């Protein structure tokens, strides 16, 4: 009997310790990809958890299924607490300073409906825009809850009157023009002015002209309407899931991953054209890592004052950060209940100190992440290089390599710095370590040009001597044959 009790106690201790270990495990490690863009390479963390903002920190009742967040220039945080049908405003110390639950419009009291999806704050006139999705409207209000305007579905011949208006995400430019995504509309964001006039569609996703698409177009051109109706392939572009308005007046947007879409991450100019330096792609291994019934879902995007782009992927809880040239800096985060991981991350923002904030709709919290020293060195090196301070960027890149010898982007950064300074042989060594064949080839070609330029005089003399020698030899040989012929003739 005693042995049985001891055995049971041991089993309980083992199982409890196992459960504790599983729950307390650290977040998934950060990583980057190798030069192929396919194989994951371990990386030091570029961000670490600073604070978890919950109801205790804010000093208000618990959030319920929050859907969106915005941080203004003063680092105030605006939260759309959709489940509680309210907007929370936090100060830079993360304390709740205002709760907007009721809004007044012409002596009428208005309320949000559960399921509201987006909000935007315009610093210029201290105005809050709320996409009250289930009420089919956008509320424009001041910070006291006084509604300035109500925007319902604009009327225009380009908009189908039968399509229900479901505003989801909204951004506003410096002219006060709204960019609105709406359910069932995949022809781009709706441009709407302050008088609720529809100005057109903005930034429709381009269909990728792949061999599969071209072949399908060919078959559809020769098939009957009935046969085309049975085709499973769709050429309809997907709608933007979220947008970000940057200080340099570009619109960054993300869309669901789709084989038909040219790019799921775009940087749009005033004309709605994608001007991204390169197309952001994701590894096949990562795309295939999701369960059968789940796919990659980019839910938000933010850009800080250094031009760094951070993407939020909901199903894996991963954050992808790129520099302004779309070079991958690191992938971090993950799913789970521990700090630094997420359950249903829906919104991401950054403040003036480049801290990252992740809003979790399931945990009902905001995770604040600050840069590590490693992350600061990467960003410093990138910034110095982009400012043309090539020599100054070498030291922080060396510091990055001291902390992570596997970071290929640092080798490439070092190579570019030395190449900009004309030290091509050193640059070639770093490009080789970074496995960048294109950069290595460019440095090699530049080295050849420099060798030719430095030794041009000597090369010219050798060529002249060779030409004189060849011409002189021909002259002497010709003269010899002429003399020999004359001697034989005599």
XYZ file of N, CA and C in Angstrom, residues 101-355:
765
model
N -17.617 55.777 -24.214
C -18.651 54.744 -24.389
C -19.900 55.311 -25.042
N -20.165 56.588 -24.798
C -21.322 57.258 -25.396
C -20.839 58.454 -26.196
N -21.485 58.656 -27.338
C -21.127 59.756 -28.227
C -22.382 60.592 -28.477
N -22.207 61.886 -28.557
C -23.353 62.772 -28.763
C -23.295 63.387 -30.156
N -24.459 63.423 -30.816
C -24.567 64.010 -32.153
C -25.924 64.691 -32.277
N -25.920 66.033 -32.322
C -27.168 66.806 -32.395
C -28.137 66.399 -31.285
N -27.620 66.375 -30.065
C -28.406 66.032 -28.869
C -28.856 64.579 -28.840
N -28.371 63.779 -29.771
C -28.689 62.348 -29.782
C -27.490 61.575 -29.239
N -27.761 60.573 -28.406
C -26.703 59.754 -27.833
C -26.505 58.522 -28.714
N -25.268 58.347 -29.166
C -24.931 57.214 -30.025
C -23.992 56.251 -29.305
N -24.073 55.023 -29.683
C -23.185 54.003 -29.124
C -22.596 53.172 -30.246
N -21.417 52.628 -29.989
C -20.821 51.696 -30.946
C -21.512 50.361 -30.833
N -21.453 49.603 -31.909
C -22.007 48.258 -31.900
C -20.856 47.259 -31.813
N -21.069 46.197 -31.075
C -20.031 45.181 -30.932
C -19.583 44.682 -32.311
N -18.299 44.607 -32.493
C -17.764 44.185 -33.787
C -17.126 45.319 -34.565
N -17.041 46.512 -33.966
C -16.345 47.623 -34.620
C -14.891 47.208 -34.874
N -14.356 47.546 -36.052
C -13.084 46.962 -36.493
C -11.883 47.902 -36.506
N -12.076 49.207 -36.697
C -10.898 50.044 -36.883
C -11.045 51.448 -36.334
N -9.881 52.058 -36.037
C -9.887 53.460 -35.629
C -8.589 54.120 -36.063
N -8.652 55.443 -36.174
C -7.503 56.244 -36.590
C -7.597 57.587 -35.890
N -6.448 58.100 -35.440
C -6.434 59.408 -34.783
C -5.597 60.359 -35.614
N -6.153 61.544 -35.890
C -5.451 62.554 -36.673
C -4.948 63.642 -35.736
N -3.612 63.698 -35.589
C -2.996 64.650 -34.655
C -3.293 66.094 -35.031
N -3.374 66.362 -36.330
C -3.509 67.729 -36.820
C -4.664 68.475 -36.170
N -5.819 67.819 -36.078
C -6.980 68.476 -35.476
C -7.564 67.690 -34.308
N -6.748 66.761 -33.765
C -7.163 65.983 -32.585
C -8.526 65.324 -32.799
N -8.638 64.634 -33.927
C -9.909 64.027 -34.308
C -9.772 62.519 -34.393
N -10.768 61.826 -33.875
C -10.775 60.369 -33.840
C -11.770 59.836 -34.870
N -11.308 58.891 -35.689
C -12.158 58.237 -36.699
C -12.383 56.798 -36.265
N -13.652 56.389 -36.189
C -13.987 55.038 -35.728
C -14.798 54.323 -36.801
N -14.316 53.164 -37.242
C -15.066 52.340 -38.191
C -16.054 51.490 -37.402
N -17.273 51.991 -37.292
C -18.354 51.301 -36.563
C -18.979 50.284 -37.513
N -18.287 49.189 -37.693
C -18.556 48.241 -38.786
C -19.995 47.756 -38.826
N -20.501 47.262 -37.708
C -21.834 46.652 -37.697
C -22.955 47.689 -37.759
N -22.625 48.944 -37.551
C -23.607 50.020 -37.750
C -23.460 50.655 -39.129
N -22.584 50.086 -39.953
C -22.406 50.519 -41.348
C -22.069 52.005 -41.469
N -21.126 52.462 -40.625
C -20.827 53.887 -40.641
C -19.432 54.148 -40.060
N -18.967 55.376 -40.281
C -17.741 55.862 -39.665
C -18.090 57.087 -38.837
N -17.683 57.067 -37.578
C -17.917 58.212 -36.700
C -16.646 59.052 -36.636
N -16.782 60.356 -36.808
C -15.670 61.296 -36.646
C -15.983 62.123 -35.413
N -15.143 61.993 -34.380
C -15.471 62.587 -33.092
C -14.257 63.268 -32.469
N -14.519 64.184 -31.528
C -13.418 64.771 -30.763
C -13.133 63.862 -29.562
N -12.197 64.281 -28.726
C -11.783 63.422 -27.618
C -12.739 63.474 -26.433
N -13.814 64.240 -26.553
C -14.850 64.252 -25.523
C -16.076 63.459 -25.949
N -15.992 62.825 -27.116
C -17.113 62.017 -27.581
C -18.158 62.800 -28.351
N -17.858 64.054 -28.702
C -18.791 64.848 -29.495
C -18.568 64.538 -30.976
N -19.584 63.963 -31.621
C -19.470 63.543 -33.014
C -19.528 64.752 -33.938
N -18.520 64.866 -34.779
C -18.435 65.972 -35.731
C -19.157 65.624 -37.024
N -18.946 64.395 -37.492
C -19.588 63.924 -38.734
C -19.874 62.435 -38.615
N -20.877 62.014 -39.373
C -21.159 60.586 -39.533
C -21.073 60.264 -41.016
N -20.228 59.315 -41.362
C -20.066 58.915 -42.761
C -20.713 57.546 -42.978
N -21.816 57.562 -43.687
C -22.419 56.296 -44.105
C -21.936 55.987 -45.522
N -22.476 54.988 -46.165
C -21.976 54.591 -47.481
C -22.136 55.739 -48.483
N -21.042 56.148 -49.125
C -21.150 57.212 -50.133
C -21.941 56.721 -51.341
N -22.570 57.639 -52.021
C -23.376 57.309 -53.195
C -22.592 57.658 -54.453
N -22.415 56.687 -55.327
C -21.696 56.909 -56.578
C -22.032 55.770 -57.530
N -22.006 56.074 -58.826
C -22.358 55.057 -59.812
C -21.349 53.907 -59.842
N -20.137 54.137 -59.326
C -19.139 53.069 -59.290
C -19.345 52.113 -58.122
N -20.205 52.496 -57.173
C -20.478 51.653 -56.013
C -21.834 50.985 -56.168
N -21.834 49.676 -56.082
C -23.075 48.911 -56.213
C -23.976 49.202 -55.012
N -25.166 49.734 -55.231
C -26.062 50.058 -54.103
C -26.508 48.825 -53.329
N -26.381 47.645 -53.937
C -26.791 46.410 -53.269
C -25.711 45.847 -52.347
N -24.478 46.332 -52.484
C -23.391 45.857 -51.618
C -23.489 46.534 -50.263
N -23.487 45.723 -49.215
C -23.577 46.261 -47.867
C -22.270 46.971 -47.502
N -22.376 48.105 -46.846
C -21.208 48.896 -46.462
C -20.736 48.436 -45.095
N -19.528 47.858 -45.039
C -18.961 47.349 -43.800
C -17.552 47.923 -43.626
N -17.431 49.181 -43.222
C -16.088 49.752 -43.045
C -15.313 48.996 -41.963
N -14.092 48.577 -42.324
C -13.294 47.789 -41.375
C -12.077 48.547 -40.873
N -11.212 48.952 -41.784
C -10.010 49.681 -41.393
C -10.013 51.032 -42.077
N -9.396 52.013 -41.408
C -9.432 53.373 -41.933
C -8.127 54.094 -41.601
N -7.613 54.827 -42.574
C -6.519 55.768 -42.338
C -6.925 57.096 -42.974
N -6.290 58.176 -42.548
C -6.642 59.513 -43.041
C -5.351 60.242 -43.387
N -5.291 60.834 -44.597
C -4.072 61.543 -44.989
C -4.085 62.968 -44.458
N -3.030 63.719 -44.782
C -2.903 65.074 -44.243
C -3.886 66.064 -44.871
N -4.617 65.637 -45.907
C -5.652 66.474 -46.514
C -7.039 66.151 -45.971
N -7.104 65.191 -45.058
C -8.384 64.815 -44.473
C -9.156 63.800 -45.295
N -8.517 63.216 -46.312
C -9.186 62.202 -47.149
C -9.056 60.840 -46.484
N -10.175 60.143 -46.366
C -10.204 58.836 -45.732
C -9.928 57.733 -46.751
N -9.147 56.731 -46.322
C -8.912 55.511 -47.091
C -9.586 54.395 -46.293
N -10.628 53.827 -46.851
C -11.471 52.900 -46.098
C -11.502 51.537 -46.779
N -11.245 50.483 -45.998
C -11.468 49.128 -46.506
C -12.849 48.684 -46.049
N -13.559 48.024 -46.941
C -14.916 47.589 -46.627
C -15.106 46.155 -47.085
N -15.853 45.410 -46.312
C -16.131 44.024 -46.671
C -16.779 43.913 -48.034
N -16.406 42.888 -48.787
C -16.945 42.561 -50.114
C -16.450 43.489 -51.217
N -15.593 44.458 -50.889
C -15.038 45.350 -51.908
C -13.549 45.052 -52.047
N -13.156 44.503 -53.218
C -11.764 44.097 -53.413
C -11.074 44.890 -54.527
N -11.640 46.020 -54.867
C -11.053 46.852 -55.929
C -10.204 47.980 -55.356
N -9.760 47.806 -54.109
C -8.927 48.798 -53.466
C -9.660 49.498 -52.342
N -8.938 50.363 -51.638
C -9.561 51.145 -50.566
C -10.437 52.235 -51.170
N -11.510 52.590 -50.478
C -12.391 53.663 -50.932
C -11.814 55.008 -50.496
N -11.688 55.930 -51.421
C -11.257 57.291 -51.088
C -12.500 58.141 -50.877
N -12.607 58.715 -49.677
C -13.799 59.491 -49.325
C -13.345 60.796 -48.672
N -13.893 61.928 -49.131
C -13.504 63.212 -48.538
C -14.379 63.538 -47.337
N -14.130 64.691 -46.729
C -14.845 65.063 -45.499
C -16.333 65.324 -45.732
N -16.717 65.540 -47.004
C -18.139 65.743 -47.326
C -18.803 64.437 -47.739
N -18.111 63.335 -47.531
C -18.587 61.992 -47.865
C -18.732 61.771 -49.372
N -17.959 62.502 -50.159
C -17.935 62.281 -51.604
C -16.949 61.165 -51.932
N -17.370 60.246 -52.763
C -16.511 59.151 -53.181
C -15.567 59.639 -54.274
N -14.258 59.493 -54.036
C -13.252 60.007 -54.973
C -12.630 58.930 -55.852
N -12.961 57.686 -55.589
C -12.410 56.599 -56.395
C -11.821 55.503 -55.528
N -11.259 54.497 -56.211
C -10.610 53.380 -55.524
C -9.110 53.614 -55.501
N -8.478 53.074 -54.477
C -7.043 53.319 -54.304
C -6.294 52.000 -54.104
N -5.258 51.800 -54.924
C -4.298 50.718 -54.694
C -4.839 49.310 -54.807
N -5.570 49.002 -55.848
C -6.066 47.634 -56.020
C -4.885 46.676 -56.162
N -5.022 45.491 -55.538
C -3.965 44.486 -55.635
C -3.839 43.973 -57.059
N -2.618 43.883 -57.540
C -2.359 43.401 -58.899
C -2.317 41.868 -58.933
N -2.907 41.294 -60.001
C -2.842 39.858 -60.201
C -1.486 39.508 -60.816
N -0.848 38.482 -60.284
C 0.466 38.075 -60.765
C 0.338 37.360 -62.105
N 1.121 37.800 -63.097
C 1.067 37.211 -64.438
C 1.933 35.956 -64.486
N 1.515 34.913 -63.772
C 2.261 33.662 -63.739
C 1.860 32.794 -64.929
N 2.622 31.720 -65.135
C 2.319 30.797 -66.229
C 0.936 30.168 -66.021
N 0.605 29.907 -64.763
C -0.697 29.321 -64.451
C -1.831 30.262 -64.842
N -1.668 31.553 -64.524
C -2.693 32.545 -64.855
C -2.842 32.700 -66.360
N -1.713 32.804 -67.065
C -1.749 32.967 -68.516
C -2.399 31.769 -69.190
N -2.088 30.569 -68.693
C -2.692 29.359 -69.269
C -4.196 29.342 -69.031
N -4.614 29.751 -67.830
C -6.048 29.787 -67.535
C -6.768 30.813 -68.411
N -6.130 31.966 -68.628
C -6.707 32.973 -69.519
C -6.905 32.397 -70.925
N -5.910 31.636 -71.384
C -6.009 31.053 -72.725
C -7.189 30.100 -72.811
N -7.296 29.191 -71.829
C -8.385 28.219 -71.888
C -9.747 28.895 -71.783
N -9.827 29.942 -70.953
C -11.116 30.633 -70.803
C -11.512 31.354 -72.092
N -10.517 31.765 -72.856
C -10.827 32.462 -74.108
C -11.453 31.548 -75.143
N -11.238 30.235 -75.017
C -11.787 29.301 -76.005
C -12.914 28.450 -75.434
N -13.208 28.598 -74.131
C -14.273 27.812 -73.518
C -15.596 28.571 -73.577
N -16.671 27.847 -73.423
C -18.003 28.451 -73.397
C -18.242 29.092 -72.030
N -19.294 29.925 -71.935
C -19.625 30.573 -70.666
C -19.953 29.541 -69.594
N -20.640 28.472 -69.999
C -21.006 27.422 -69.038
C -19.762 26.737 -68.478
N -18.786 26.498 -69.344
C -17.535 25.855 -68.900
C -16.740 26.804 -68.009
N -16.737 28.095 -68.352
C -16.022 29.064 -67.519
C -16.637 29.176 -66.131
N -17.951 29.039 -66.057
C -18.642 29.150 -64.773
C -18.258 28.024 -63.832
N -17.802 26.891 -64.384
C -17.430 25.741 -63.572
C -15.975 25.787 -63.118
N -15.222 26.758 -63.601
C -13.804 26.850 -63.242
C -13.656 27.276 -61.786
N -12.692 26.655 -61.093
C -12.449 26.965 -59.683
C -11.480 28.127 -59.493
N -10.754 28.511 -60.543
C -9.751 29.563 -60.413
C -10.409 30.943 -60.505
N -10.016 31.804 -59.570
C -10.558 33.165 -59.559
C -9.462 34.160 -59.870
N -9.794 35.144 -60.694
C -8.849 36.196 -61.022
C -9.180 37.482 -60.261
N -10.027 37.368 -59.246
C -10.402 38.531 -58.472
C -9.293 38.882 -57.483
N -8.881 40.142 -57.416
C -7.871 40.529 -56.433
C -8.438 40.447 -55.023
N -7.556 40.226 -54.038
C -8.015 40.196 -52.650
C -7.951 41.606 -52.076
N -8.781 41.855 -51.072
C -8.844 43.188 -50.484
C -7.693 43.394 -49.497
N -7.359 44.656 -49.232
C -6.390 44.959 -48.184
C -6.990 44.575 -46.841
N -6.165 43.959 -45.992
C -6.653 43.638 -44.644
C -6.398 44.802 -43.696
N -5.268 45.475 -43.889
C -4.952 46.601 -43.019
C -4.025 47.563 -43.733
N -3.969 48.822 -43.243
C -3.170 49.857 -43.875
C -2.461 50.694 -42.815
N -1.400 51.366 -43.241
C -0.661 52.256 -42.343
C -0.273 53.510 -43.122
N -0.548 54.674 -42.528
C -0.191 55.955 -43.143
C 1.114 56.435 -42.523
N 2.161 56.618 -43.347
C 3.471 57.014 -42.836
C 3.677 58.516 -42.981
N 4.650 59.023 -42.237
C 4.938 60.451 -42.247
C 5.480 60.922 -43.602
N 6.071 59.996 -44.367
C 6.564 60.370 -45.699
C 5.470 60.269 -46.760
N 4.221 60.138 -46.306
C 3.014 60.171 -47.153
C 2.894 58.974 -48.092
N 3.416 57.853 -47.653
C 3.185 56.598 -48.360
C 2.171 55.783 -47.570
N 1.456 54.925 -48.278
C 0.511 54.010 -47.631
C 1.086 52.606 -47.720
N 1.274 51.997 -46.565
C 1.719 50.604 -46.502
C 0.486 49.738 -46.236
N 0.384 48.623 -46.930
C -0.806 47.781 -46.778
C -0.437 46.310 -46.834
N -1.231 45.496 -46.147
C -1.048 44.048 -46.167
C -2.341 43.383 -46.611
N -2.175 42.236 -47.269
C -3.307 41.449 -47.752
C -3.088 39.995 -47.364
N -4.140 39.184 -47.363
C -3.958 37.758 -47.119
C -3.036 37.138 -48.169
N -2.256 36.151 -47.754
C -1.372 35.451 -48.688
C -2.215 34.753 -49.742
N -1.902 34.996 -51.000
C -2.671 34.438 -52.110
C -1.733 34.245 -53.300
N -1.764 33.054 -53.898
C -0.873 32.760 -55.022
C -1.140 33.648 -56.232
N -2.341 34.226 -56.307
C -2.704 35.040 -57.458
C -2.226 36.484 -57.319
N -1.975 36.910 -56.070
C -1.614 38.304 -55.817
C -0.124 38.508 -56.045
N 0.211 39.615 -56.693
C 1.613 39.912 -57.008
C 2.424 40.091 -55.738
N 1.888 40.786 -54.742
C 2.583 40.976 -53.468
C 1.562 41.205 -52.364
N 1.786 40.553 -51.212
C 0.880 40.723 -50.076
C 1.290 41.883 -49.185
N 2.438 42.485 -49.462
C 2.914 43.657 -48.719
C 3.297 44.722 -49.739
N 2.655 45.880 -49.673
C 2.909 46.917 -50.676
C 3.171 48.258 -50.010
N 3.921 49.095 -50.742
C 4.150 50.485 -50.354
C 3.627 51.332 -51.499
N 2.547 52.059 -51.263
C 1.831 52.742 -52.330
C 2.093 54.244 -52.307
N 2.297 54.807 -53.494
C 2.470 56.255 -53.600
C 1.111 56.933 -53.766
N 1.115 58.221 -54.061
C -0.143 58.973 -54.163
C -1.058 58.446 -55.260
N -0.470 57.821 -56.292
C -1.265 57.285 -57.398
C -1.755 55.869 -57.132
N -1.359 55.303 -55.991
C -1.773 53.938 -55.674
C -0.891 52.879 -56.291
N 0.296 53.267 -56.774
C 1.226 52.311 -57.379
C 2.214 51.806 -56.335
N 2.533 50.533 -56.433
C 3.470 49.920 -55.501
C 4.895 50.350 -55.845
N 5.582 50.980 -54.892
C 6.956 51.450 -55.119
C 7.923 50.783 -54.135
N 7.587 49.596 -53.669
C 8.457 48.873 -52.751
C 9.798 48.591 -53.417
N 10.920 48.703 -52.673
C 12.238 48.431 -53.250
C 12.348 47.019 -53.810
N 11.676 46.071 -53.165
C 11.667 44.688 -53.637
C 10.427 44.009 -53.077
N 10.080 42.869 -53.625
C 8.902 42.136 -53.167
C 9.253 41.327 -51.924
N 8.489 41.497 -50.866
C 8.696 40.716 -49.646
C 8.085 39.336 -49.843
N 8.926 38.313 -49.684
C 8.473 36.935 -49.851
C 8.685 36.165 -48.555
N 7.969 35.067 -48.415
C 8.065 34.234 -47.228
C 8.488 32.836 -47.648
N 9.272 32.174 -46.802
C 9.825 30.871 -47.158
C 8.723 29.822 -47.312
N 8.968 28.856 -48.163
C 8.002 27.776 -48.377
C 7.802 26.973 -47.103
N 8.898 26.778 -46.346
C 8.785 26.014 -45.097
C 7.853 26.702 -44.118
N 7.947 28.037 -44.035
C 7.074 28.762 -43.119
C 5.628 28.698 -43.602
N 5.416 28.897 -44.898
C 4.057 28.864 -45.442
C 3.420 27.486 -45.289
N 4.257 26.437 -45.300
C 3.731 25.069 -45.173
C 3.671 24.588 -43.734
N 4.061 25.458 -42.790
C 4.119 25.035 -41.388
C 2.771 25.141 -40.682
N 1.785 25.738 -41.318
C 0.486 25.907 -40.677
C -0.333 24.619 -40.771
N -1.241 24.416 -39.811
C -2.128 23.246 -39.882
C -2.962 23.262 -41.158
N -3.591 22.152 -41.432
C -4.338 21.982 -42.688
C -5.403 23.053 -42.877
N -6.064 23.443 -41.790
C -7.187 24.385 -41.911
C -6.774 25.837 -41.657
N -5.470 26.128 -41.647
C -5.007 27.495 -41.393
C -3.976 27.906 -42.435
N -3.923 29.186 -42.707
C -2.941 29.726 -43.640
C -2.302 30.963 -43.020
N -1.278 31.470 -43.675
C -0.627 32.676 -43.194
C -1.593 33.854 -43.320
N -1.703 34.633 -42.248
C -2.655 35.744 -42.219
C -1.982 36.997 -41.684
N -1.567 37.886 -42.588
C -0.991 39.160 -42.184
C -2.123 40.085 -41.756
N -2.102 40.492 -40.483
C -3.220 41.288 -39.973
C -2.906 42.766 -39.800
N -1.621 43.116 -39.738
C -1.315 44.538 -39.554
C 0.122 44.825 -39.963
N 0.418 46.115 -40.139
C 1.741 46.575 -40.538
C 1.994 47.926 -39.888
N 3.228 48.156 -39.474
C 3.600 49.465 -38.934
C 5.007 49.812 -39.401
N 5.289 51.110 -39.469
C 6.596 51.597 -39.924
C 7.054 52.660 -38.934
N 8.276 52.532 -38.412
C 8.746 53.518 -37.444
C 9.492 54.652 -38.134
N 9.999 55.603 -37.351
C 10.627 56.795 -37.927
C 11.961 56.495 -38.604
N 12.470 55.285 -38.425
C 13.711 54.865 -39.069
C 13.440 54.137 -40.390
N 12.158 53.994 -40.732
C 11.790 53.316 -41.967
C 11.678 51.813 -41.835
N 11.889 51.268 -40.629
C 11.781 49.816 -40.436
C 10.319 49.387 -40.499
N 10.071 48.311 -41.234
C 8.718 47.788 -41.442
C 8.528 46.551 -40.577
N 7.449 46.511 -39.797
C 7.149 45.338 -38.986
C 5.778 44.796 -39.375
N 5.731 43.513 -39.690
C 4.497 42.839 -40.082
C 4.029 41.938 -38.949
N 2.729 41.818 -38.797
C 2.142 40.954 -37.779
C 1.390 39.815 -38.453
N 1.786 38.574 -38.133
C 1.103 37.399 -38.671
C 0.313 36.756 -37.537
N -1.001 36.633 -37.713
C -1.880 36.259 -36.615
C -1.772 34.789 -36.216
N -1.780 33.871 -37.162
C -1.888 32.457 -36.834
C -0.641 31.878 -36.182
N 0.523 32.427 -36.493
C 1.763 31.949 -35.869
C 2.214 32.862 -34.734
N 1.607 34.046 -34.638
C 2.035 35.014 -33.643
C 3.383 35.620 -33.937
N 3.844 35.465 -35.173
C 5.174 35.934 -35.547
C 5.158 37.395 -35.988
N 6.267 38.075 -35.683
C 6.493 39.433 -36.170
C 7.699 39.404 -37.100
N 7.541 39.950 -38.291
C 8.601 40.014 -39.288
C 9.044 41.466 -39.394
N 10.322 41.720 -39.156
C 10.809 43.100 -39.260
C 11.842 43.226 -40.375
N 11.670 44.289 -41.194
C 12.536 44.555 -42.343
C 13.062 45.980 -42.243
N 14.216 46.222 -42.863
C 14.692 47.597 -42.943
C 13.980 48.319 -44.083
N 14.349 49.568 -44.325
C 13.650 50.372 -45.329
C 13.836 49.842 -46.747
N 14.859 48.996 -46.945
C 15.089 48.403 -48.262
C 14.493 47.004 -48.367
N 13.667 46.654 -47.385
C 12.982 45.355 -47.344
C 13.935 44.180 -47.130
N 15.077 44.427 -46.484
C 15.963 43.340 -46.068
C 15.489 42.838 -44.709
N 15.343 41.526 -44.574
C 14.833 40.955 -43.336
C 15.832 41.160 -42.200
N 15.371 41.753 -41.099
C 16.207 41.926 -39.916
C 16.062 40.747 -38.967
N 14.829 40.333 -38.704
C 14.603 39.179 -37.830
C 13.132 38.815 -37.823
N 12.864 37.572 -37.395
C 11.500 37.095 -37.155
C 11.452 36.709 -35.678
N 10.450 37.179 -34.952
C 10.382 36.887 -33.525
C 8.927 36.765 -33.095
N 8.720 36.461 -31.809
C 7.370 36.230 -31.313
C 7.002 34.766 -31.427
N 5.711 34.468 -31.337
C 5.236 33.094 -31.407
C 3.891 32.979 -30.722
N 3.339 31.784 -30.691
C 2.048 31.556 -30.046
C 2.250 30.937 -28.669
N 1.357 31.263 -27.740
C 1.437 30.717 -26.390
C 0.873 31.694 -25.380
N 0.987 31.329 -24.108
C 0.458 32.174 -23.036
C 1.560 32.908 -22.278
N 2.818 32.590 -22.538
C 3.907 33.228 -21.827
C 4.207 34.600 -22.411
N 5.023 35.366 -21.695
C 5.380 36.700 -22.159
C 6.143 36.615 -23.478
N 5.821 37.532 -24.369
C 6.511 37.558 -25.654
C 5.872 36.683 -26.704
N 4.767 36.039 -26.353
C 4.019 35.254 -27.336
C 2.546 35.652 -27.248
N 1.771 35.204 -28.231
C 0.421 35.743 -28.380
C -0.567 34.622 -28.714
N -1.840 34.924 -28.518
C -2.908 33.983 -28.867
C -3.620 34.432 -30.152
N -4.142 35.648 -30.155
C -4.795 36.191 -31.354
C -4.361 37.637 -31.530
N -3.145 37.864 -32.027
C -2.671 39.235 -32.213
C -3.374 39.888 -33.397
N -3.947 41.065 -33.186
C -4.750 41.702 -34.234
C -4.229 43.062 -34.677
N -3.398 43.707 -33.849
C -2.937 45.047 -34.202
C -1.532 45.273 -33.673
N -0.760 46.062 -34.428
C 0.609 46.368 -34.038
C 0.880 47.851 -34.272
N 1.593 48.478 -33.331
C 1.957 49.895 -33.441
C 3.350 50.078 -32.865
N 3.962 51.234 -33.145
C 5.242 51.577 -32.524
C 5.178 53.017 -32.029
N 5.935 53.314 -30.971
C 5.919 54.661 -30.419
C 7.168 55.428 -30.832
N 7.360 56.614 -30.249
C 8.473 57.475 -30.635
C 9.822 56.901 -30.233
N 9.830 55.941 -29.300
C 11.074 55.304 -28.856
C 11.321 53.989 -29.598
N 10.502 53.722 -30.607
C 10.574 52.506 -31.426
C 10.233 51.248 -30.645
N 9.522 51.415 -29.530
C 8.951 50.260 -28.856
C 7.808 49.721 -29.704
